[in-house]
Tab-separated table of C-alpha atoms in Angstrom:
chain	number	residue	atom	x	y	z
P	1	MET	CA	-37.677	89.932	75.458
P	2	PRO	CA	-36.769	87.909	78.551
P	3	ARG	CA	-39.084	85.103	79.645
P	4	VAL	CA	-40.488	85.338	83.170
P	5	TYR	CA	-42.849	83.129	85.142
P	6	ASN	CA	-46.287	84.487	86.006
P	7	TRP	CA	-47.941	82.076	88.432
P	8	GLN	CA	-51.346	83.743	88.011
P	9	LEU	CA	-51.256	82.705	84.339
P	10	GLY	CA	-49.799	79.274	85.060
P	11	ARG	CA	-47.072	79.809	82.447
P	12	GLU	CA	-44.068	81.798	81.357
P	13	MET	CA	-44.592	85.019	79.446
P	14	SER	CA	-42.558	87.719	77.740
P	15	TYR	CA	-41.610	90.824	79.745
P	16	TRP	CA	-39.136	93.588	79.058
P	17	TYR	CA	-36.951	92.899	82.093
P	18	PRO	CA	-35.719	89.727	83.815
P	19	GLU	CA	-37.717	88.427	86.762
P	20	VAL	CA	-36.725	90.215	89.969
P	21	ARG	CA	-38.968	89.844	92.989
P	22	ALA	CA	-39.051	92.005	96.085
P	23	LYS	CA	-37.736	90.713	99.377
P	24	LYS	CA	-41.274	90.939	100.772
P	25	GLN	CA	-43.927	91.909	98.210
P	26	PHE	CA	-46.706	94.196	99.438
P	27	GLY	CA	-50.052	92.507	98.913
P	28	ALA	CA	-53.647	93.119	99.902
P	29	ILE	CA	-57.108	91.570	99.867
P	30	PHE	CA	-60.407	93.419	99.403
P	31	ASP	CA	-63.661	91.667	100.339
P	32	VAL	CA	-66.080	92.942	97.690
P	33	ASN	CA	-69.062	91.499	99.577
P	34	LYS	CA	-68.591	94.019	102.392
P	35	CYS	CA	-68.017	97.225	100.406
P	36	ILE	CA	-70.836	99.799	100.683
P	37	ALA	CA	-69.215	102.463	98.452
P	38	CYS	CA	-69.194	105.045	101.229
P	39	GLN	CA	-66.049	106.477	99.561
P	40	THR	CA	-64.353	107.045	102.921
P	41	CYS	CA	-61.281	105.336	101.479
P	42	THR	CA	-61.328	107.679	98.499
P	43	LEU	CA	-61.529	110.751	100.716
P	44	ALA	CA	-58.827	109.453	103.062
P	45	CYS	CA	-56.457	109.050	100.126
P	46	LYS	CA	-57.506	112.293	98.453
P	47	THR	CA	-57.001	114.472	101.516
P	48	THR	CA	-53.670	112.818	102.297
P	49	TRP	CA	-51.967	112.698	98.908
P	50	THR	CA	-53.799	114.424	96.026
P	51	SER	CA	-55.202	117.740	97.216
P	52	GLY	CA	-52.662	119.889	95.354
P	53	LYS	CA	-52.743	121.811	92.099
P	54	GLY	CA	-52.998	119.615	89.033
P	55	GLN	CA	-54.380	116.747	91.125
P	56	GLU	CA	-58.034	117.762	91.028
P	57	SER	CA	-59.112	114.754	88.938
P	58	MET	CA	-56.694	112.271	90.498
P	59	LEU	CA	-58.166	109.452	92.547
P	60	TRP	CA	-55.381	107.096	93.537
P	61	ASN	CA	-58.134	105.197	95.340
P	62	ASN	CA	-61.590	105.009	93.817
P	63	VAL	CA	-64.721	102.899	94.198
P	64	GLU	CA	-66.784	102.199	91.094
P	65	SER	CA	-69.977	100.237	90.496
P	66	LYS	CA	-69.799	97.248	88.210
P	67	PRO	CA	-70.857	96.443	85.550
P	68	TYR	CA	-71.472	100.020	84.356
P	69	GLY	CA	-69.045	102.114	86.407
P	70	PHE	CA	-65.602	103.149	85.184
P	71	TYR	CA	-62.854	105.512	86.350
P	72	PRO	CA	-61.576	106.643	83.934
P	73	LEU	CA	-64.345	105.997	81.418
P	74	GLY	CA	-64.169	102.535	79.887
P	75	TRP	CA	-60.758	101.785	81.382
P	76	ASP	CA	-61.279	98.022	81.322
P	77	VAL	CA	-63.640	97.370	78.411
P	78	LYS	CA	-61.470	99.318	75.973
P	79	LEU	CA	-58.403	97.229	76.721
P	80	LEU	CA	-60.346	93.968	76.824
P	81	ASP	CA	-61.584	94.740	73.324
P	82	MET	CA	-58.058	95.562	72.138
P	83	LEU	CA	-56.595	92.410	73.690
P	84	GLY	CA	-58.817	89.997	71.776
P	85	ALA	CA	-59.492	86.396	72.812
P	86	GLN	CA	-58.660	85.637	76.445
P	87	ASP	CA	-59.071	81.893	76.753
P	88	TRP	CA	-58.119	79.784	79.748
P	89	LYS	CA	-57.439	76.056	79.789
P	90	GLY	CA	-58.025	75.187	83.390
P	91	LYS	CA	-55.777	77.562	85.348
P	92	THR	CA	-53.446	78.210	82.394
P	93	TYR	CA	-53.968	81.302	80.266
P	94	GLN	CA	-53.938	80.559	76.534
P	95	GLY	CA	-54.245	84.113	75.227
P	96	LYS	CA	-51.708	86.906	74.908
P	97	THR	CA	-50.790	89.430	77.591
P	98	ILE	CA	-50.535	93.171	76.993
P	99	PHE	CA	-46.768	92.717	76.574
P	100	GLU	CA	-47.128	89.908	74.048
P	101	SER	CA	-49.809	91.874	72.146
P	102	ALA	CA	-47.891	95.150	71.924
P	103	PRO	CA	-47.860	96.733	68.440
P	104	ALA	CA	-44.573	96.985	66.579
P	105	GLY	CA	-42.408	99.720	68.038
P	106	GLU	CA	-44.225	99.747	71.387
P	107	ARG	CA	-43.569	97.857	74.580
P	108	VAL	CA	-47.095	97.539	75.925
P	109	LEU	CA	-50.579	97.352	74.437
P	110	GLY	CA	-52.504	100.270	75.896
P	111	TRP	CA	-54.409	103.503	75.433
P	112	ARG	CA	-54.219	106.957	76.964
P	113	PRO	CA	-57.332	108.553	78.483
P	114	ASP	CA	-57.960	112.237	77.890
P	115	SER	CA	-59.034	114.702	80.570
P	116	ARG	CA	-62.742	114.132	79.914
P	117	ASP	CA	-62.417	110.447	80.770
P	118	TYR	CA	-61.609	111.388	84.369
P	119	ALA	CA	-64.559	113.775	84.723
P	120	TYR	CA	-67.176	111.178	85.701
P	121	PRO	CA	-65.853	109.099	88.614
P	122	ASN	CA	-69.375	108.112	89.691
P	123	VAL	CA	-70.760	107.187	86.279
P	124	GLY	CA	-72.919	104.064	86.409
P	125	GLU	CA	-73.150	104.136	90.184
P	126	ASP	CA	-75.764	101.699	91.523
P	127	ASP	CA	-76.962	100.847	87.996
P	128	CYS	CA	-78.197	97.259	87.911
P	129	ALA	CA	-77.672	94.631	85.250
P	130	GLY	CA	-80.470	92.194	84.507
P	131	ASP	CA	-84.229	92.370	84.937
P	132	ILE	CA	-85.852	93.522	88.148
P	133	THR	CA	-88.667	91.064	88.740
P	134	LYS	CA	-90.479	89.807	91.794
P	135	GLY	CA	-88.180	87.662	93.895
P	136	ALA	CA	-85.067	88.599	91.896
P	137	HIS	CA	-83.056	89.217	95.061
P	138	MET	CA	-83.827	85.776	96.463
P	139	THR	CA	-81.465	83.811	94.227
P	140	LEU	CA	-77.680	83.395	94.083
P	141	PRO	CA	-76.533	84.860	91.831
P	142	HIS	CA	-79.174	87.589	91.735
P	143	MET	CA	-81.130	88.089	88.526
P	144	ASN	CA	-80.475	91.819	88.848
P	145	TRP	CA	-77.173	92.862	90.348
P	146	PHE	CA	-74.301	95.289	90.702
P	147	PHE	CA	-71.350	95.465	93.060
P	148	TYR	CA	-68.766	97.961	94.240
P	149	LEU	CA	-65.160	97.567	93.138
P	150	ALA	CA	-62.591	99.481	95.185
P	151	ARG	CA	-59.335	100.053	93.310
P	152	ILE	CA	-55.824	101.248	94.079
P	153	CYS	CA	-52.508	100.653	92.326
P	154	ASN	CA	-51.880	96.905	92.255
P	155	HIS	CA	-48.106	97.333	92.735
P	156	CYS	CA	-47.706	94.638	90.127
P	157	THR	CA	-44.871	92.149	89.956
P	158	TYR	CA	-44.485	92.977	86.247
P	159	PRO	CA	-45.684	96.590	86.005
P	160	GLY	CA	-46.780	97.888	82.627
P	161	CYS	CA	-45.860	101.433	83.644
P	162	LEU	CA	-42.304	100.398	84.506
P	163	ALA	CA	-41.862	98.496	81.248
P	164	ALA	CA	-43.071	101.422	79.138
P	165	CYS	CA	-41.145	104.286	80.745
P	166	PRO	CA	-38.391	105.462	78.350
P	167	ARG	CA	-36.637	107.343	81.154
P	168	GLY	CA	-36.361	104.492	83.640
P	169	SER	CA	-38.054	106.721	86.194
P	170	ILE	CA	-40.424	104.030	87.508
P	171	TYR	CA	-39.100	101.363	89.837
P	172	LYS	CA	-40.114	98.768	92.402
P	173	ARG	CA	-38.745	99.134	95.907
P	174	PRO	CA	-36.629	96.032	96.566
P	175	GLU	CA	-37.780	95.746	100.170
P	176	ASP	CA	-41.556	95.666	99.564
P	177	GLY	CA	-42.228	95.814	95.815
P	178	ILE	CA	-44.128	99.110	95.999
P	179	VAL	CA	-44.045	100.816	92.587
P	180	LEU	CA	-42.895	104.447	92.629
P	181	VAL	CA	-42.178	107.247	90.150
P	182	ASP	CA	-38.865	109.082	90.532
P	183	GLN	CA	-40.049	112.669	90.139
P	184	GLY	CA	-36.524	113.832	89.392
P	185	LYS	CA	-36.213	111.575	86.344
P	186	CYS	CA	-39.770	111.811	84.985
P	187	ARG	CA	-40.249	114.117	81.991
P	188	GLY	CA	-43.979	113.626	81.559
P	189	TYR	CA	-43.998	111.532	78.381
P	190	GLN	CA	-47.088	109.729	79.751
P	191	GLU	CA	-46.101	106.364	78.338
P	192	CYS	CA	-46.822	104.971	81.803
P	193	VAL	CA	-50.357	106.392	81.733
P	194	LYS	CA	-50.930	104.661	78.426
P	195	ALA	CA	-49.344	101.378	79.506
P	196	CYS	CA	-51.032	100.842	82.877
P	197	PRO	CA	-54.070	98.672	82.094
P	198	TYR	CA	-55.712	99.651	85.387
P	199	LYS	CA	-55.206	103.374	84.655
P	200	LYS	CA	-53.701	104.062	88.061
P	201	VAL	CA	-50.894	106.324	86.842
P	202	PHE	CA	-51.861	109.974	86.397
P	203	PHE	CA	-50.307	112.974	84.682
P	204	ASN	CA	-50.049	116.209	86.644
P	205	PRO	CA	-50.161	119.120	84.169
P	206	MET	CA	-48.872	121.552	86.788
P	207	THR	CA	-45.682	119.633	87.554
P	208	GLY	CA	-45.356	117.985	84.140
P	209	THR	CA	-44.762	114.593	85.740
P	210	SER	CA	-46.633	111.364	86.362
P	211	GLU	CA	-47.904	110.507	89.826
P	212	LYS	CA	-49.469	107.424	91.385
P	213	CYS	CA	-50.389	105.581	94.563
P	214	ILE	CA	-47.325	105.069	96.757
P	215	GLY	CA	-48.908	102.413	98.964
P	216	CYS	CA	-48.550	104.859	101.876
P	217	TYR	CA	-45.047	103.448	102.285
P	218	PRO	CA	-44.161	105.911	105.090
P	219	LYS	CA	-46.915	104.251	107.140
P	220	GLN	CA	-45.979	100.743	106.066
P	221	GLU	CA	-42.405	101.354	107.193
P	222	GLN	CA	-43.892	101.850	110.671
P	223	GLY	CA	-45.925	98.658	110.419
P	224	LEU	CA	-49.171	100.504	109.703
P	225	ALA	CA	-51.696	99.915	106.928
P	226	PRO	CA	-52.245	102.546	104.195
P	227	GLN	CA	-54.760	105.337	104.743
P	228	CYS	CA	-57.467	103.783	102.573
P	229	PHE	CA	-57.197	100.580	104.630
P	230	SER	CA	-57.255	102.078	108.110
P	231	ASN	CA	-60.142	104.430	107.282
P	232	CYS	CA	-62.354	101.785	105.654
P	233	ILE	CA	-65.776	101.856	107.320
P	234	GLY	CA	-66.800	98.431	106.024
P	235	LYS	CA	-63.536	96.788	107.119
P	236	ILE	CA	-63.162	95.186	103.706
P	237	ARG	CA	-59.356	95.453	103.441
P	238	MET	CA	-56.341	93.598	104.744
P	239	ALA	CA	-52.759	94.658	104.004
P	240	GLY	CA	-49.697	92.479	104.278
P	241	SER	CA	-47.257	90.643	102.054
P	242	ILE	CA	-47.740	87.918	99.469
P	243	SER	CA	-45.400	85.107	98.470
P	244	LYS	CA	-45.149	82.913	95.406
P	245	PRO	CA	-47.170	79.697	95.815
P	246	ASP	CA	-44.052	77.585	96.347
P	247	GLN	CA	-42.767	79.972	99.031
P	248	MET	CA	-46.000	80.672	100.880
P	249	ARG	CA	-46.303	80.655	104.668
P	250	GLU	CA	-49.461	79.212	106.153
P	251	ASP	CA	-49.276	81.567	109.144
P	252	ASN	CA	-49.265	84.606	106.819
P	253	PRO	CA	-52.904	85.821	106.506
P	254	ILE	CA	-52.515	86.970	102.888
P	255	ASP	CA	-50.762	83.772	101.790
P	256	TYR	CA	-53.285	81.609	103.619
P	257	LEU	CA	-56.349	83.265	102.104
P	258	ILE	CA	-54.919	83.306	98.566
P	259	HIS	CA	-52.864	80.126	98.309
P	260	VAL	CA	-54.504	77.788	100.829
P	261	LYS	CA	-58.166	78.788	100.919
P	262	LYS	CA	-58.036	80.300	97.410
P	263	ILE	CA	-60.735	82.730	98.439
P	264	ALA	CA	-59.261	85.863	96.820
P	265	LEU	CA	-58.389	86.430	93.165
P	266	PRO	CA	-56.386	89.013	91.158
P	267	LEU	CA	-57.957	91.712	88.988
P	268	PHE	CA	-57.740	90.909	85.267
P	269	PRO	CA	-54.839	88.446	85.581
P	270	GLN	CA	-54.949	87.951	81.795
P	271	PHE	CA	-53.296	91.348	81.344
P	272	GLY	CA	-50.109	89.645	82.544
P	273	LEU	CA	-48.887	92.024	85.250
P	274	GLU	CA	-49.310	89.654	88.217
P	275	PRO	CA	-51.139	92.302	90.282
P	276	ASN	CA	-50.768	92.063	94.051
P	277	VAL	CA	-54.176	93.335	95.163
P	278	TYR	CA	-56.702	90.491	95.394
P	279	TYR	CA	-60.473	90.392	95.665
P	280	VAL	CA	-62.981	88.129	97.351
P	281	PRO	CA	-65.548	88.005	94.526
P	282	PRO	CA	-69.163	88.997	95.236
P	283	LEU	CA	-71.544	86.123	95.852
P	284	HIS	CA	-74.505	87.645	94.046
P	285	ALA	CA	-73.001	88.420	90.607
P	286	PRO	CA	-72.938	85.938	87.681
P	287	ALA	CA	-69.902	83.651	87.563
P	288	ALA	CA	-69.313	84.300	83.852
P	289	PHE	CA	-68.944	88.044	84.421
P	290	LEU	CA	-66.735	87.543	87.463
P	291	THR	CA	-64.504	85.075	85.612
P	292	GLN	CA	-63.750	87.703	82.988
P	293	ILE	CA	-62.681	90.088	85.759
P	294	PHE	CA	-60.952	87.735	88.198
P	295	GLY	CA	-59.998	84.768	86.020
P	296	PRO	CA	-60.643	81.092	86.789
P	297	GLY	CA	-61.270	80.186	90.396
P	298	VAL	CA	-64.401	82.263	90.982
P	299	GLU	CA	-66.652	79.315	91.765
P	300	GLU	CA	-64.026	77.788	94.063
P	301	ALA	CA	-63.602	81.101	95.909
P	302	THR	CA	-67.352	81.570	96.254
P	303	LYS	CA	-67.814	78.068	97.620
P	304	ALA	CA	-65.066	78.601	100.211
P	305	TYR	CA	-66.541	81.949	101.280
P	306	LEU	CA	-70.011	80.476	101.740
P	307	ASN	CA	-68.483	77.739	103.889
P	308	ALA	CA	-66.734	80.223	106.201
P	309	PRO	CA	-69.175	79.685	109.126
P	310	ASN	CA	-68.018	76.054	109.191
P	311	ASP	CA	-64.325	76.940	108.922
P	312	PRO	CA	-63.068	78.637	112.118
P	313	ASP	CA	-59.673	79.580	110.651
P	314	LEU	CA	-61.258	81.283	107.664
P	315	MET	CA	-63.975	82.893	109.771
P	316	GLY	CA	-61.378	84.211	112.187
P	317	LEU	CA	-59.203	85.659	109.438
P	318	LEU	CA	-62.181	87.438	107.908
P	319	ALA	CA	-62.857	88.915	111.352
P	320	LEU	CA	-59.309	90.326	111.417
P	321	PHE	CA	-60.040	92.570	108.412
P	322	GLY	CA	-59.968	96.169	109.641
P	323	SER	CA	-59.571	95.125	113.276
P	324	THR	CA	-56.418	97.205	113.766
P	325	GLU	CA	-54.401	99.832	111.926
P	326	GLN	CA	-51.335	97.653	112.309
P	327	ILE	CA	-50.329	95.296	109.518
P	328	ILE	CA	-50.763	91.684	110.637
P	329	PRO	CA	-47.981	89.476	109.221
P	330	ARG	CA	-48.914	86.313	111.164
P	331	PHE	CA	-51.963	84.750	112.783
P	332	ARG	CA	-52.914	81.956	115.156
P	333	ARG	CA	-56.270	80.609	116.304
P	334	VAL	CA	-56.698	79.944	120.009
P	335	GLY	CA	-60.025	78.365	120.869
P	336	GLY	CA	-62.806	80.694	119.810
P	337	GLU	CA	-60.490	83.638	119.150
P	338	MET	CA	-58.213	84.657	116.305
P	339	LEU	CA	-54.928	86.339	117.168
P	340	GLY	CA	-53.108	88.733	114.872
P	341	LEU	CA	-49.363	88.577	115.537
P	342	ASP	CA	-46.269	90.495	114.517
P	343	GLU	CA	-43.268	88.780	112.919
P	344	ASP	CA	-41.913	87.842	116.349
P	345	GLY	CA	-45.179	86.243	117.424
P	346	THR	CA	-46.212	89.070	119.744
P	347	GLU	CA	-49.955	89.616	119.893
P	348	LEU	CA	-51.217	92.703	118.054
P	349	ILE	CA	-54.967	92.107	118.156
P	350	ARG	CA	-57.421	89.470	119.361
P	351	VAL	CA	-60.929	89.081	117.944
P	352	PRO	CA	-63.750	86.600	118.599
P	353	ILE	CA	-64.418	84.216	115.737
P	354	GLN	CA	-68.137	84.433	116.446
P	355	GLU	CA	-69.654	87.730	117.517
P	356	PRO	CA	-70.888	87.495	121.120
P	357	LYS	CA	-74.636	87.514	121.674
P	358	TYR	CA	-76.283	89.506	124.436
P	359	ILE	CA	-79.870	88.668	125.376
P	360	ARG	CA	-81.724	91.563	126.931
P	361	MET	CA	-84.595	90.613	129.204
P	362	ALA	CA	-88.000	92.041	128.378
P	363	VAL	CA	-88.696	93.021	131.991
P	364	ASP	CA	-86.458	94.620	134.604
P	365	ALA	CA	-87.889	92.894	137.686
P	366	ALA	CA	-85.894	94.998	140.154
P	367	ARG	CA	-87.342	98.240	138.810
P	368	GLY	CA	-90.648	96.853	137.657
P	369	VAL	CA	-90.357	98.294	134.148
P	370	LEU	CA	-90.599	96.916	130.628
P	371	LEU	CA	-87.419	97.093	128.558
P	372	THR	CA	-89.211	96.653	125.232
P	373	ASN	CA	-91.858	98.674	123.456
P	374	VAL	CA	-94.215	95.721	123.159
P	375	PRO	CA	-95.148	93.567	126.202
């Protein structure tokens, strides 16, 4: 197998194809601290892309509760158990990836869910870990906790689905790195379903082909964020493009938050796919649990997030999340405002770094009336 460099692992690894990166890789950041699991993103995706026959159990976007929620059932814990030891030495991964752990005769270590595994998308919802005792919510991390994890296809740099497909029907778009399935080539072998560690490739029994999140590329080609982003009530998502660390641009919001502030981390980087959807880890969950999910860097990310009120650039970028349907490729801070710009530097959106405060007087002297319920 060719050797490729995976910067999330801090080392080279084995992959079935030579390293080829997109001209501008689609990337995204989800702020877990702001997600309320309203499922508006799930419905936006469902009604747009997967409302047809054979797609009844497909959720290209889903929101699950951790630590006890899974869609499909056990998607992560099963593979973690199969993968074995996942040790890190600093920021360098010492264990094996799902490509390096593949059994003889197979390209990727994986497992295939059956139809029943997709039948419980809300299993474990709002179930807490830990003991609920007096004052448990007053500590960081909390003694009892759960959090919501929103998931879409990660449009990985080294996709497991692409590596496993015997037909060559899965490919990355060279212009933006979005991973797609060529429906004309696919014959429904489901090797991609088995190989994707995030279980974001689905088999449609009516068409006999595999289907998956397409990153709403028709919208992105118009400079607009995907449906699940633009419909997010909690404004937890930001879409854009991500660069390698040595090619990052400090005026790119995604690059700045990931490479400079190091506030967002990939999902299960130890799998080896270099996923391109990143997460701001929740403040209230134990670091040991979060490190297993997001890799090393959790404590650094948490510290930076807590310091945001003292960091106007970071605070302003967080305020840009969900502020417009347009994708923001550049940013600039001007005084107490953060500007989202297009590639040419034209202003797309302007937001205050600090929310304005309005003080309402208790008495309207001109009308002689109280404006509050209590004098």
